[in-house]
XYZ file of C-alpha atoms in Angstrom:
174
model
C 0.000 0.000 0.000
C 1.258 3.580 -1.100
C 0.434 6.211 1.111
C 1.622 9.970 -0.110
C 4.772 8.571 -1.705
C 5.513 6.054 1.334
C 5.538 2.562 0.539
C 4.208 0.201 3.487
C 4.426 -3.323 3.854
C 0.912 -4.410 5.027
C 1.349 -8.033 5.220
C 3.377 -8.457 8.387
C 0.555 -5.901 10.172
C -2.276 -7.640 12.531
C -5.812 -5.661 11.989
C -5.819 -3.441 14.490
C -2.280 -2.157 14.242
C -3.507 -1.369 10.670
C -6.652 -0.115 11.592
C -4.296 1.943 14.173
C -2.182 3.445 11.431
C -4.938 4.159 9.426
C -7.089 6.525 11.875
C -4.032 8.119 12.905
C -3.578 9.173 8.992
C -6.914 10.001 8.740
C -6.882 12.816 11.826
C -3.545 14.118 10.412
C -5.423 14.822 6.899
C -8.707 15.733 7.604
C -7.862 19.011 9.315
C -5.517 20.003 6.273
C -8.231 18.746 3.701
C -11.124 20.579 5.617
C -9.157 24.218 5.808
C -7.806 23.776 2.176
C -11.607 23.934 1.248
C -11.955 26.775 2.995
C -10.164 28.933 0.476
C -10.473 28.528 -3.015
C -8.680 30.156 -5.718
C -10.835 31.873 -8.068
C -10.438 34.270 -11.224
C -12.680 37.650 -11.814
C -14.746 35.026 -14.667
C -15.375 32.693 -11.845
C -16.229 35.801 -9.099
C -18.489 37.209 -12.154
C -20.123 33.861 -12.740
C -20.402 33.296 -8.919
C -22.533 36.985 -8.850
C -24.270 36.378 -11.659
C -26.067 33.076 -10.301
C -27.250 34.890 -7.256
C -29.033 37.614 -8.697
C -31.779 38.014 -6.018
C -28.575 38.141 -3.566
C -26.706 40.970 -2.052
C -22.516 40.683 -2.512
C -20.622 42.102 -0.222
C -17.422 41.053 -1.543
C -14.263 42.391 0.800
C -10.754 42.752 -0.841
C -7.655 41.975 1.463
C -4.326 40.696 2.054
C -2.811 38.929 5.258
C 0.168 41.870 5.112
C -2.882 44.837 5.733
C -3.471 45.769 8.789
C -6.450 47.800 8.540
C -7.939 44.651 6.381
C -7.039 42.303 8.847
C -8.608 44.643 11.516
C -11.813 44.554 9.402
C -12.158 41.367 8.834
C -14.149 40.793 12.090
C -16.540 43.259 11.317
C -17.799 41.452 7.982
C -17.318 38.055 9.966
C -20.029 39.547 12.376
C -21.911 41.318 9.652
C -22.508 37.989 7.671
C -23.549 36.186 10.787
C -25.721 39.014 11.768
C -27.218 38.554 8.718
C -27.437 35.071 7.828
C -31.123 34.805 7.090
C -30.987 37.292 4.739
C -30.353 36.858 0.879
C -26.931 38.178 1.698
C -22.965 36.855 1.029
C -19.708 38.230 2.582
C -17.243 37.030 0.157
C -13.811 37.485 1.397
C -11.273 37.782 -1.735
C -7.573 38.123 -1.144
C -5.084 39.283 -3.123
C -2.192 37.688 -1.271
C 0.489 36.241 -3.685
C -1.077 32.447 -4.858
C 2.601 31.015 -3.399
C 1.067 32.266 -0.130
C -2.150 30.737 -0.022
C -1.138 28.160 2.568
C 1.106 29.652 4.650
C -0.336 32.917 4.957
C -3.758 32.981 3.808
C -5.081 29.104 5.189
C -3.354 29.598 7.830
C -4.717 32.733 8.748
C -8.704 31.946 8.433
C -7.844 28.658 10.522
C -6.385 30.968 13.323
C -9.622 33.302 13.111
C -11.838 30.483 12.438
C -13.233 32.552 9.282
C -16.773 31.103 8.534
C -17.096 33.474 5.613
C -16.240 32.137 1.901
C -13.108 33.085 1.346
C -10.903 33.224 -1.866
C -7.627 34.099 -3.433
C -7.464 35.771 -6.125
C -6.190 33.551 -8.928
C -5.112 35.674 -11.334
C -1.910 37.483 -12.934
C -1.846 40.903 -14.619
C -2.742 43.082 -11.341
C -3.927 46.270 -13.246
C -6.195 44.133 -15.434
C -8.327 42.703 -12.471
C -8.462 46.057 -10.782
C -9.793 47.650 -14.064
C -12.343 44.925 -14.013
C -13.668 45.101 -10.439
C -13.781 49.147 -10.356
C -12.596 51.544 -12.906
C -11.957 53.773 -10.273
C -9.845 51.547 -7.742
C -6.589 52.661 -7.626
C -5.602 49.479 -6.569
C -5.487 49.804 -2.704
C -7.004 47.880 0.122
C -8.994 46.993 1.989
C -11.578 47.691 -0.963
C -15.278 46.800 -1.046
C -17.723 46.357 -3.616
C -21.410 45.659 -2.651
C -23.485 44.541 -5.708
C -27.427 44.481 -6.012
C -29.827 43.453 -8.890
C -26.721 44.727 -11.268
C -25.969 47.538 -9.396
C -21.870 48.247 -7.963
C -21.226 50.304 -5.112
C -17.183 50.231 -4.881
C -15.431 52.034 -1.761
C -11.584 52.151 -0.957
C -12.261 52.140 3.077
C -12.059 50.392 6.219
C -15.182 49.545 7.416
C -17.162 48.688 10.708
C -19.914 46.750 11.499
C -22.187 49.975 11.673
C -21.051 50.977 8.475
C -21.303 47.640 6.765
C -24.866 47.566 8.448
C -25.699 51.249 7.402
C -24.603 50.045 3.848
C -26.955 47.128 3.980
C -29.687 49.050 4.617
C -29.525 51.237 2.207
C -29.440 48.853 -0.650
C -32.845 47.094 0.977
């Protein structure tokens, strides 16, 4: 049996030392498997396409990095904004723009710390200007950025926010 590149020979093994080696693979993995979930990568057609099929929805899609402070220091606020809001036709989409050769050891690692319930994904793609352009004309590229979306409509803002604000916003596009 091959087991991540690790040859074992199984036939010397009684059951339950097997069945011991086994479960002790499975807990190491699962953890790792579960949090890799957590974060996808995704491209600005696959963010589009994920708007686009929740079109009775509101977006509230949050631009970050692991290196921002002020993002990082935000990041609880739409955390308690989405769960404040759960039963609503509402997602907090969390997008960062970390560097892809960081997405585990700073971005997975990071939403495992803060136990992040909100999707969150790294942004998967390469020409930086090109993305901004197609998020917000205006964004000069800066974060934390935020762009809530409604029935078509884009509201895009190059600010911090808080949990009044992000409620305040909310309310206003009801």
């Amino acid at each position: 049996m091959a087991i991540a590149g690790t040859s074992i020979n199984i036939s010397g093994l009684s059951c339950s030392r097997m069945k011991k080696i086994l479960i002790v693979i499975v807990l190491f993995c699962l953890p790792a498997m579960a949090f890799n979930q957590r974060v996808t990568l995704i491209t600005i057609d696959q963010l589009n396409e994920r708007i686009g099929k929740g079109r009775d929805t509101i977006f509230v899609i949050n631009f970050w990095a692991t290196w921002c402070s002020p993002c990082i220091k935000e990041l609880s606020f739409f955390e308690k904004f989405g769960i404040a809001n759960r039963a609503e036709k509402l997602k907090v989409l969390l997008v960062s723009v970390n560097y892809k050769s960081e997405l585990n050891s700073a971005v997975i690692k990071y939403v495992k710390k803060e136990n992040i319930k909100s999707e969150v994904f790294l942004l998967d793609e390469k020409d930086q200007q090109e993305y901004i352009n197609r998020i917000d004309t205006s964004w000069s590229g800066s974060i934390p950025a935020t762009l809530f979306i409604k029935n078509g409509k884009r509201l895009f803002f190059e600010k911090d926010f808080t949990f009044d604000d992000l409620q305040t916003m909310y309310k206003s596009l009801n």
